[in-house]
CSV table of C-alpha atoms and ligand atoms in Angstrom, one decimal:
chain,number,residue,atom,x,y,z
A,1,MET,CA,49.9,26.2,49.9
A,2,ALA,CA,47.6,23.3,50.0
A,3,TYR,CA,43.9,23.8,49.4
A,4,SER,CA,41.2,21.5,50.8
A,5,GLU,CA,38.5,20.2,48.4
A,6,ALA,CA,36.0,22.3,50.3
A,7,THR,CA,38.0,25.5,49.7
A,8,VAL,CA,38.3,24.8,46.0
A,9,LEU,CA,34.6,24.2,45.8
A,10,ALA,CA,33.7,27.3,47.8
A,11,GLY,CA,36.2,29.4,45.8
A,12,GLY,CA,34.6,28.2,42.6
A,13,LEU,CA,31.1,28.9,43.8
A,14,VAL,CA,32.1,32.5,44.6
A,15,HIS,CA,33.0,33.0,41.0
A,16,ILE,CA,29.6,31.9,39.6
A,17,PRO,CA,27.7,35.2,39.9
A,18,ILE,CA,30.6,37.0,38.3
A,19,LEU,CA,30.6,34.5,35.4
A,20,ILE,CA,26.8,34.9,34.9
A,21,GLY,CA,27.1,38.7,34.9
A,22,LEU,CA,29.9,38.5,32.3
A,23,VAL,CA,27.9,36.1,30.0
A,24,GLY,CA,24.9,38.5,30.3
A,25,PHE,CA,27.0,41.5,29.3
A,26,PHE,CA,28.5,39.7,26.3
A,27,LYS,CA,25.1,38.5,25.2
A,28,LYS,CA,23.7,42.0,25.3
A,29,PHE,CA,26.7,43.4,23.5
A,30,HIS,CA,26.5,40.7,20.8
A,31,ARG,CA,22.8,41.4,20.3
A,32,THR,CA,23.4,45.1,19.8
A,33,ILE,CA,26.1,44.6,17.2
A,34,THR,CA,24.2,42.0,15.2
A,35,ARG,CA,20.8,43.6,15.3
A,36,GLY,CA,21.6,47.2,16.0
A,37,PRO,CA,20.0,49.2,18.8
A,38,GLY,CA,16.3,48.6,19.3
A,39,LYS,CA,13.8,51.5,19.0
A,40,ALA,CA,14.1,52.3,22.6
A,41,GLY,CA,17.8,52.0,22.3
A,42,LEU,CA,17.8,54.9,19.9
A,43,ALA,CA,15.8,56.9,22.4
A,44,GLY,CA,18.4,56.1,25.0
A,45,LYS,CA,16.6,53.2,26.7
A,46,GLU,CA,16.6,49.6,25.4
A,47,SER,CA,13.2,47.9,25.1
A,48,PRO,CA,13.0,44.4,26.5
A,49,GLN,CA,14.0,42.0,23.7
A,50,PRO,CA,11.6,39.2,22.8
A,51,PRO,CA,12.9,35.9,24.2
A,52,GLU,CA,15.0,34.1,21.7
A,53,GLN,CA,12.8,31.6,19.8
A,54,PRO,CA,14.2,28.2,19.4
A,55,SER,CA,14.2,27.3,15.6
A,56,PRO,CA,11.2,25.2,14.7
A,57,PRO,CA,11.8,21.5,14.5
A,58,PRO,CA,12.1,20.2,10.9
A,59,LYS,CA,8.7,19.2,9.4
A,60,VAL,CA,8.2,15.5,9.4
A,61,VAL,CA,5.1,14.2,7.8
A,62,LYS,CA,4.4,11.0,9.8
A,63,LYS,CA,2.8,7.9,8.4
A,64,PRO,CA,-0.4,7.1,10.3
A,65,ALA,CA,0.0,4.1,12.5
A,66,HIS,CA,-3.5,2.7,11.9
A,67,PRO,CA,-3.9,1.4,15.5
A,68,ASN,CA,-7.5,0.1,14.9
A,69,VAL,CA,-6.6,-2.2,12.1
A,70,PRO,CA,-6.8,-5.9,13.2
A,71,VAL,CA,-3.6,-8.0,12.9
A,72,ASN,CA,-2.8,-11.6,13.7
A,73,THR,CA,-6.1,-12.6,15.2
A,74,TYR,CA,-5.1,-16.1,14.2
A,75,LYS,CA,-1.4,-17.1,14.4
A,76,PRO,CA,0.3,-20.0,12.6
A,77,LYS,CA,0.3,-22.2,15.8
A,78,ALA,CA,-3.4,-21.9,16.2
A,79,PRO,CA,-4.9,-21.1,12.8
A,80,PHE,CA,-8.6,-20.6,12.1
A,81,GLU,CA,-10.3,-23.3,10.0
A,82,GLY,CA,-12.4,-21.6,7.3
A,83,THR,CA,-14.9,-23.3,5.1
A,84,VAL,CA,-14.7,-22.8,1.3
A,85,THR,CA,-18.0,-21.4,0.0
A,86,GLU,CA,-16.9,-20.7,-3.6
A,87,ASN,CA,-14.0,-21.4,-5.9
A,88,TYR,CA,-14.4,-20.4,-9.6
A,89,SER,CA,-12.1,-19.5,-12.5
A,90,LEU,CA,-11.7,-15.8,-13.3
A,91,LEU,CA,-10.4,-16.5,-16.8
A,92,LYS,CA,-12.1,-16.5,-20.2
A,93,ASP,CA,-11.6,-19.1,-23.0
A,94,GLY,CA,-8.1,-18.8,-24.5
A,95,ALA,CA,-6.5,-17.4,-21.3
A,96,ILE,CA,-3.1,-18.5,-20.1
A,97,GLY,CA,-2.8,-20.5,-16.8
A,98,ARG,CA,-5.3,-20.8,-14.0
A,99,VAL,CA,-6.5,-17.9,-11.8
A,100,ASN,CA,-9.4,-18.5,-9.3
A,101,HIS,CA,-11.6,-16.4,-7.0
A,102,ILE,CA,-11.9,-18.3,-3.7
A,103,THR,CA,-14.2,-17.4,-0.8
A,104,PHE,CA,-14.1,-18.7,2.8
A,105,ASP,CA,-16.7,-18.5,5.5
A,106,LEU,CA,-15.4,-17.0,8.7
A,107,SER,CA,-18.6,-17.0,10.7
A,108,THR,CA,-17.6,-19.9,13.0
A,109,GLY,CA,-14.5,-18.1,14.3
A,110,ASP,CA,-14.4,-17.2,17.9
A,111,PRO,CA,-13.2,-14.5,17.8
A,112,GLN,CA,-14.2,-14.0,14.2
A,113,LEU,CA,-11.3,-13.1,11.9
A,114,ARG,CA,-11.9,-9.5,10.8
A,115,TYR,CA,-9.9,-7.5,8.3
A,116,VAL,CA,-9.9,-4.3,6.3
A,117,GLU,CA,-9.3,-3.6,2.6
A,118,GLY,CA,-5.6,-3.9,1.7
A,119,GLN,CA,-4.7,-6.6,4.2
A,120,SER,CA,-3.6,-10.2,3.5
A,121,ILE,CA,-4.2,-13.6,5.1
A,122,GLY,CA,-2.0,-16.6,5.5
A,123,ILE,CA,-2.9,-20.0,4.2
A,124,ILE,CA,-1.4,-23.3,5.4
A,125,PRO,CA,-1.9,-25.9,2.7
A,126,ALA,CA,-3.1,-29.3,3.8
A,127,GLY,CA,-0.5,-32.1,3.8
A,128,GLN,CA,3.2,-32.2,4.5
A,129,ASP,CA,6.4,-31.1,2.8
A,130,ALA,CA,9.2,-33.4,1.6
A,131,LYS,CA,10.6,-33.7,5.1
A,132,GLY,CA,7.3,-34.8,6.6
A,133,LYS,CA,6.7,-31.4,8.2
A,134,PRO,CA,3.5,-29.3,7.9
A,135,HIS,CA,3.7,-26.9,5.0
A,136,LYS,CA,4.7,-23.3,5.6
A,137,ILE,CA,2.3,-20.4,5.4
A,138,ARG,CA,1.8,-18.5,2.1
A,139,LEU,CA,0.4,-15.0,2.1
A,140,TYR,CA,-2.5,-13.9,-0.2
A,141,SER,CA,-3.8,-10.4,-0.6
A,142,ILE,CA,-7.5,-10.1,0.3
A,143,ALA,CA,-9.7,-9.4,-2.7
A,144,SER,CA,-12.9,-8.6,-0.8
A,145,THR,CA,-14.0,-5.7,1.3
A,146,LYS,CA,-14.4,-6.1,5.0
A,147,TYR,CA,-18.1,-6.7,4.3
A,148,GLY,CA,-17.3,-9.7,2.1
A,149,ASP,CA,-18.7,-10.4,-1.4
A,150,ASP,CA,-22.2,-11.1,0.1
A,151,PHE,CA,-22.1,-8.1,2.4
A,152,ASN,CA,-22.7,-10.2,5.5
A,153,GLU,CA,-19.3,-9.4,7.1
A,154,ASN,CA,-18.4,-13.0,7.5
A,155,THR,CA,-16.4,-14.1,4.4
A,156,VAL,CA,-13.0,-13.4,2.9
A,157,SER,CA,-12.1,-13.8,-0.8
A,158,LEU,CA,-8.8,-14.4,-2.6
A,159,CYS,CA,-7.6,-14.2,-6.1
A,160,VAL,CA,-5.1,-16.9,-6.7
A,161,ARG,CA,-2.9,-17.8,-9.7
A,162,GLN,CA,-1.7,-21.4,-9.8
A,163,LEU,CA,2.1,-21.3,-9.9
A,164,GLN,CA,3.5,-23.6,-12.5
A,165,TYR,CA,7.1,-23.8,-13.8
A,166,GLU,CA,9.3,-26.1,-15.7
A,167,LYS,CA,12.3,-27.7,-14.1
A,168,ASP,CA,14.5,-30.3,-15.8
A,169,GLY,CA,11.8,-30.9,-18.4
A,170,GLU,CA,9.1,-31.5,-15.8
A,171,ILE,CA,6.2,-29.2,-14.9
A,172,ILE,CA,6.2,-28.3,-11.2
A,173,ASP,CA,3.0,-27.2,-9.5
A,174,GLY,CA,3.2,-24.6,-6.7
A,175,VAL,CA,2.1,-26.3,-3.4
A,176,CYS,CA,-0.3,-23.8,-1.9
A,177,SER,CA,-1.6,-22.1,-5.1
A,178,THR,CA,-2.4,-25.6,-6.5
A,179,PHE,CA,-4.0,-26.6,-3.3
A,180,LEU,CA,-6.2,-23.4,-3.3
A,181,CYS,CA,-7.2,-23.7,-7.0
A,182,ASP,CA,-8.3,-27.3,-6.4
A,183,ILE,CA,-10.3,-27.0,-3.1
A,184,LYS,CA,-14.0,-27.4,-3.2
A,185,PRO,CA,-17.0,-25.7,-1.4
A,186,GLY,CA,-17.3,-27.4,2.0
A,187,ASP,CA,-13.5,-28.0,2.3
A,188,LYS,CA,-11.8,-26.7,5.5
A,189,VAL,CA,-8.7,-24.6,5.2
A,190,LYS,CA,-6.2,-23.3,7.8
A,191,ILE,CA,-6.2,-19.5,7.8
A,192,THR,CA,-4.0,-17.1,9.7
A,193,GLY,CA,-3.9,-13.3,10.0
A,194,PRO,CA,-5.0,-10.8,8.9
A,195,VAL,CA,-1.6,-9.1,8.3
A,196,GLY,CA,-0.3,-6.0,6.7
A,197,LYS,CA,-0.8,-2.2,7.0
A,198,GLU,CA,1.1,-1.2,3.8
A,199,MET,CA,-1.8,-1.3,1.4
A,200,LEU,CA,-4.5,0.4,3.5
A,201,LEU,CA,-6.8,3.0,1.8
A,202,PRO,CA,-6.8,6.6,3.1
A,203,ASP,CA,-9.9,7.7,5.0
A,204,ASP,CA,-10.4,10.8,2.8
A,205,GLU,CA,-13.5,10.5,0.6
A,206,ASP,CA,-11.8,12.9,-1.9
A,207,ALA,CA,-8.5,11.1,-2.0
A,208,ASN,CA,-7.0,10.2,-5.4
A,209,VAL,CA,-6.0,6.6,-5.8
A,210,ILE,CA,-3.7,5.5,-8.6
A,211,MET,CA,-3.4,1.7,-8.8
A,212,LEU,CA,-0.8,-0.2,-10.7
A,213,ALA,CA,-1.5,-4.0,-10.8
A,214,THR,CA,-0.1,-7.0,-12.7
A,215,GLY,CA,-2.1,-10.3,-12.6
A,216,THR,CA,-3.3,-11.2,-9.2
A,217,GLY,CA,-1.9,-7.9,-7.9
A,218,ILE,CA,-5.4,-6.8,-8.7
A,219,ALA,CA,-6.7,-8.4,-5.5
A,220,PRO,CA,-6.4,-5.4,-3.1
A,221,MET,CA,-7.5,-3.1,-5.9
A,222,ARG,CA,-10.7,-5.1,-6.5
A,223,ALA,CA,-11.5,-4.5,-2.8
A,224,TYR,CA,-10.8,-0.8,-3.1
A,225,LEU,CA,-12.9,-0.5,-6.2
A,226,ARG,CA,-15.8,-2.3,-4.6
A,227,LYS,CA,-15.6,-0.1,-1.6
A,228,MET,CA,-15.6,2.9,-3.9
A,229,PHE,CA,-18.2,2.0,-6.5
A,230,GLU,CA,-20.3,-1.0,-5.6
A,231,PRO,CA,-23.7,0.4,-4.7
A,232,LYS,CA,-24.5,-2.1,-1.8
A,233,GLU,CA,-21.0,-1.5,-0.5
A,234,ARG,CA,-21.4,2.2,-0.5
A,235,GLU,CA,-24.7,1.9,1.4
A,236,LYS,CA,-23.0,-0.3,4.0
A,237,ASN,CA,-19.7,1.5,4.4
A,238,ASN,CA,-21.1,5.0,4.4
A,239,TRP,CA,-17.9,6.1,2.6
A,240,ASN,CA,-19.0,8.4,-0.2
A,241,PHE,CA,-15.9,8.3,-2.3
A,242,LYS,CA,-15.6,11.3,-4.6
A,243,GLY,CA,-12.0,11.4,-5.6
A,244,ASN,CA,-10.3,10.0,-8.7
A,245,ALA,CA,-9.5,6.4,-8.9
A,246,TRP,CA,-7.3,5.2,-11.8
A,247,LEU,CA,-6.5,1.6,-12.4
A,248,PHE,CA,-3.6,0.5,-14.6
A,249,MET,CA,-4.0,-3.3,-15.1
A,250,GLY,CA,-1.5,-5.6,-16.7
A,251,ALA,CA,-2.5,-9.0,-18.1
A,252,PRO,CA,-1.0,-11.2,-20.8
A,253,LYS,CA,-4.2,-11.5,-22.8
A,254,THR,CA,-7.7,-10.0,-22.9
A,255,ALA,CA,-9.0,-13.4,-21.7
A,256,ASN,CA,-6.7,-13.0,-18.6
A,257,LEU,CA,-8.1,-9.7,-17.5
A,258,LEU,CA,-9.4,-10.2,-13.9
A,259,TYR,CA,-12.8,-8.7,-12.8
A,260,ASP,CA,-12.9,-6.8,-16.1
A,261,ALA,CA,-16.7,-6.7,-16.4
A,262,ASP,CA,-17.1,-5.2,-12.9
A,263,PHE,CA,-14.5,-2.5,-13.6
A,264,GLU,CA,-16.1,-1.7,-17.0
A,265,HIS,CA,-19.4,-1.4,-15.2
A,266,TYR,CA,-17.9,1.0,-12.6
A,267,LYS,CA,-16.4,3.0,-15.4
A,268,SER,CA,-19.8,3.4,-17.1
A,269,LYS,CA,-21.5,4.4,-13.8
A,270,PHE,CA,-18.8,6.7,-12.4
A,271,PRO,CA,-17.1,8.1,-15.5
A,272,GLU,CA,-16.0,11.2,-13.5
A,273,ASN,CA,-14.4,9.2,-10.8
A,274,PHE,CA,-12.9,6.1,-12.4
A,275,ARG,CA,-10.4,5.5,-15.1
A,276,TYR,CA,-9.4,2.1,-16.3
A,277,THR,CA,-6.3,1.7,-18.4
A,278,LYS,CA,-5.2,-1.8,-19.6
A,279,ALA,CA,-1.8,-3.1,-20.7
A,280,ILE,CA,-2.3,-6.4,-22.5
A,281,SER,CA,1.2,-7.6,-22.9
A,282,ARG,CA,0.8,-10.3,-25.6
A,283,GLU,CA,-1.8,-8.4,-27.7
A,284,GLN,CA,-0.6,-4.8,-27.6
A,285,GLN,CA,2.8,-3.3,-28.3
A,286,ASN,CA,4.7,-0.5,-26.7
A,287,THR,CA,6.2,2.3,-28.7
A,288,LYS,CA,9.4,0.3,-29.1
A,289,GLY,CA,7.6,-2.7,-30.5
A,290,GLY,CA,7.9,-4.7,-27.3
A,291,ARG,CA,5.2,-6.2,-25.0
A,292,MET,CA,2.9,-3.5,-23.6
A,293,TYR,CA,3.5,-3.4,-19.8
A,294,ILE,CA,1.8,-1.1,-17.3
A,295,GLN,CA,5.0,1.0,-17.1
A,296,ASP,CA,4.5,1.8,-20.8
A,297,ARG,CA,1.1,3.1,-19.9
A,298,VAL,CA,2.5,5.1,-17.0
A,299,LEU,CA,4.8,6.9,-19.5
A,300,GLU,CA,2.0,7.5,-21.9
A,301,TYR,CA,0.0,9.3,-19.2
A,302,ALA,CA,3.0,10.8,-17.3
A,303,ASP,CA,1.7,14.3,-17.4
A,304,GLU,CA,-1.7,13.5,-15.9
A,305,ILE,CA,-0.2,11.1,-13.3
A,306,PHE,CA,2.3,13.7,-12.1
A,307,THR,CA,-0.3,16.4,-11.9
A,308,LEU,CA,-2.3,14.1,-9.7
A,309,ILE,CA,0.8,13.3,-7.6
A,310,GLU,CA,1.3,17.0,-6.9
A,311,ASN,CA,-2.0,16.8,-4.9
A,312,PRO,CA,-1.2,15.7,-1.4
A,313,LYS,CA,-4.4,13.7,-1.4
A,314,THR,CA,-3.0,11.3,-4.1
A,315,HIS,CA,-1.9,7.8,-3.1
A,316,ILE,CA,-0.2,5.3,-5.4
A,317,TYR,CA,-0.6,1.5,-4.9
A,318,LEU,CA,1.6,-1.0,-6.6
A,319,CYS,CA,0.8,-4.7,-6.4
A,320,GLY,CA,1.7,-7.9,-8.2
A,321,LEU,CA,4.9,-9.2,-9.8
A,322,LYS,CA,8.1,-8.1,-8.0
A,323,GLY,CA,9.7,-7.9,-11.5
A,324,MET,CA,7.6,-4.9,-12.4
A,325,GLU,CA,9.2,-2.6,-9.8
A,326,PRO,CA,12.4,-1.6,-11.7
A,327,GLY,CA,10.2,-0.9,-14.8
A,328,ILE,CA,7.8,1.2,-12.9
A,329,ASP,CA,10.6,3.1,-11.2
A,330,GLU,CA,12.2,3.8,-14.6
A,331,ALA,CA,8.9,5.0,-16.1
A,332,MET,CA,8.3,7.2,-13.0
A,333,SER,CA,11.8,8.6,-13.3
A,334,SER,CA,11.5,9.7,-16.9
A,335,ALA,CA,7.9,10.8,-16.4
A,336,ALA,CA,9.0,12.9,-13.4
A,337,ALA,CA,12.0,14.3,-15.3
A,338,SER,CA,9.8,15.7,-18.0
A,339,LYS,CA,8.2,17.8,-15.3
A,340,GLY,CA,11.5,18.8,-13.7
A,341,ILE,CA,11.0,16.4,-10.8
A,342,VAL,CA,13.7,14.0,-9.5
A,343,TRP,CA,11.8,10.8,-8.8
A,344,SER,CA,14.6,9.2,-6.6
A,345,GLU,CA,14.0,12.2,-4.3
A,346,LEU,CA,10.3,12.3,-4.5
A,347,ARG,CA,9.6,8.6,-4.0
A,348,PRO,CA,11.0,8.4,-0.5
A,349,GLN,CA,9.0,11.5,0.4
A,350,LEU,CA,5.8,9.9,-0.8
A,351,LYS,CA,6.7,6.8,1.1
A,352,LYS,CA,7.3,8.7,4.3
A,353,ALA,CA,4.1,10.5,3.9
A,354,GLY,CA,2.3,7.2,3.5
A,355,ARG,CA,1.3,7.9,-0.1
A,356,TRP,CA,3.4,5.3,-1.9
A,357,HIS,CA,2.2,1.7,-1.2
A,358,VAL,CA,4.0,-1.3,-2.6
A,359,GLU,CA,3.2,-5.0,-2.2
A,360,THR,CA,5.0,-7.2,-4.7
A,361,TYR,CA,5.9,-10.9,-4.6
B,1,FAD,P1,5.7,-23.0,-3.9
B,1,FAD,O1,5.4,-24.5,-4.0
B,1,FAD,O2,6.0,-22.4,-2.6
B,1,FAD,O3,6.8,-22.7,-5.0
B,1,FAD,C1,7.4,-21.5,-5.0
B,1,FAD,C2,8.9,-21.7,-5.1
B,1,FAD,O4,9.1,-22.4,-6.4
B,1,FAD,C3,9.7,-20.5,-5.2
B,1,FAD,O5,10.0,-20.0,-3.9
B,1,FAD,C4,10.9,-20.9,-6.0
B,1,FAD,O6,11.8,-21.5,-5.2
B,1,FAD,C5,10.3,-21.9,-6.9
B,1,FAD,N1,10.0,-21.4,-8.3
B,1,FAD,C6,9.0,-20.5,-8.6
B,1,FAD,N2,9.1,-20.3,-9.9
B,1,FAD,C7,10.1,-20.9,-10.4
B,1,FAD,C8,10.7,-21.0,-11.7
B,1,FAD,N3,10.2,-20.3,-12.7
B,1,FAD,N4,11.8,-21.8,-11.8
B,1,FAD,C9,12.3,-22.4,-10.8
B,1,FAD,N5,11.8,-22.4,-9.5
B,1,FAD,C10,10.7,-21.6,-9.3
B,1,FAD,N6,-0.3,-15.0,-5.0
B,1,FAD,C11,-1.5,-15.0,-5.6
B,1,FAD,O7,-1.8,-15.9,-6.4
B,1,FAD,N7,-2.5,-14.1,-5.3
B,1,FAD,C12,-2.3,-13.2,-4.3
B,1,FAD,O8,-3.1,-12.3,-4.1
B,1,FAD,C13,-1.0,-13.1,-3.6
B,1,FAD,N8,-0.8,-12.2,-2.7
B,1,FAD,C14,0.4,-12.2,-2.1
B,1,FAD,C15,0.7,-11.3,-1.1
B,1,FAD,C16,1.9,-11.2,-0.4
B,1,FAD,C17,2.1,-10.2,0.6
B,1,FAD,C18,2.9,-12.2,-0.8
B,1,FAD,C19,4.2,-12.1,-0.1
B,1,FAD,C20,2.7,-13.1,-1.7
B,1,FAD,C21,1.4,-13.2,-2.4
B,1,FAD,N9,1.2,-14.1,-3.3
B,1,FAD,C22,0.0,-14.1,-4.0
B,1,FAD,C23,2.1,-15.2,-3.6
B,1,FAD,C24,1.8,-16.5,-2.7
B,1,FAD,O9,2.1,-16.2,-1.4
B,1,FAD,C25,2.7,-17.7,-3.1
B,1,FAD,O10,4.0,-17.3,-3.1
B,1,FAD,C26,2.4,-18.3,-4.5
B,1,FAD,O11,1.0,-18.7,-4.5
B,1,FAD,C27,3.2,-19.5,-4.7
B,1,FAD,O12,3.1,-20.4,-3.7
B,1,FAD,P2,3.1,-22.0,-3.9
B,1,FAD,O13,3.0,-22.6,-2.6
B,1,FAD,O14,2.1,-22.3,-5.0
B,1,FAD,O15,4.5,-22.2,-4.6
B,2,A2P,P1,4.1,-11.2,-20.0
B,2,A2P,O1,3.9,-12.4,-19.2
B,2,A2P,O2,3.4,-11.2,-21.2
B,2,A2P,O3,5.6,-10.9,-20.2
B,2,A2P,P2,-0.3,-12.8,-15.1
B,2,A2P,O4,0.1,-12.8,-13.6
B,2,A2P,O5,-1.7,-13.0,-15.3
B,2,A2P,O6,0.7,-13.6,-15.9
B,2,A2P,O7,0.0,-11.3,-15.5
B,2,A2P,C1,1.2,-10.6,-15.3
B,2,A2P,C2,1.3,-9.5,-16.3
B,2,A2P,O8,2.5,-8.7,-16.0
B,2,A2P,C3,1.5,-10.1,-17.7
B,2,A2P,O9,0.9,-9.2,-18.7
B,2,A2P,C4,3.0,-10.0,-17.8
B,2,A2P,O10,3.5,-10.0,-19.2
B,2,A2P,C5,3.3,-8.7,-17.2
B,2,A2P,N1,4.7,-8.6,-16.8
B,2,A2P,C6,5.7,-9.6,-16.8
B,2,A2P,N2,6.9,-9.0,-16.4
B,2,A2P,C7,6.7,-7.7,-16.2
B,2,A2P,C8,7.5,-6.7,-15.8
B,2,A2P,N3,8.8,-6.8,-15.5
B,2,A2P,N4,6.9,-5.4,-15.7
B,2,A2P,C9,5.6,-5.3,-15.9
B,2,A2P,N5,4.8,-6.2,-16.3
B,2,A2P,C10,5.3,-7.4,-16.4
């Protein structure tokens, strides 16, 4: 006998209430055998069961998106022309190389380039490359707070090491870093940005901030420490920092320590809130007799560092040489292991929670 489609459909629909009833019966039966009869069940009447709760979604600690942080106000195709106001050496006699503090006036920008602590700007060096094309942008971490070194909210400062290396017996100067170290007050420089949300400070006034810097990696940390401890800054920013800040600074020689006098001053004024630990690679030795690097200091203070990390308000910032990352990872691994923690598991969690911040180059 041939059935029409409509008959099949109608026949199927007729069975739906029967199916629902059966499913209901088996569900009730299943509940009774897995949970046993309810109180009322024992008295002969089943009490209404609470509706089945869906299992809660897994807890994901989301990284804040920082929607109010400015980005790319000036793009490479239409950069802002900033005017150099200062350019001076940060090094003492006997230091290795060349590292300068350079400040640009931003006040003529329309719109004005504004930034927050932890961001970077791009610099387009004057001149052309070997192919006759304009030079590419290089990024530099901002070393000033958003209020600027003079607190007038219209300057940005950088901390730049001149790149120099030897190739085939010849000394090669880095294009942009040499351009920056050589510019003079009054010179115009093409600036882009700001960029970056990786190195932003938390809003919490009682956050703990562990900073691991090598060389010019100190730039964002200098901005954080000014924001935390510079009296005029505190007046302006209304951010009454009362957590623990701990700076681990790596430099080849004492004469190469950057902003050292400022940091020593903060330490004397805020001994409860600021610790400053130096690793001076060519003057100090680690326990194995090698150069003292910041990762050796991390190992030395492993216990205290991991006690701080257990606090969810603790953030760790890493900035400077890319080459230091494996060493820091290794040090954190053995430091963690001594506390029964697996660093390779903890680090991604810290990262996900927005507490592990890395900017190396
Ligand atoms: P270039 O002329 O571009 O030369 C660099 C190139 O030279 C390299 O790409 C490589 O090909 C070659 N080279 C380099 N060393 C050697 C070597 N030993 N042997 C052979 N070849 C070599 N720098 C700072 O000084 N301060 C900062 O605050 C800072 N912040 C940064 C933030 C970010 C997010 C990034 C990504 C980088 C930052 N830098 C900072 C680095 C900066 O962007 C430049 O890379 C650096 O100044 C070198 O640029 P340059 O134009 O002088 O060198
Ligand atoms: P060194 O050059 O003595 O080996 P700067 O940028 O002023 O040269 O400072 C960078 C600092 O970082 C120096 O003390 C340098 O030591 C140190 N450094 C070099 N390589 C590493 C590394 N892999 N891990 C940690 N620190 C490093």
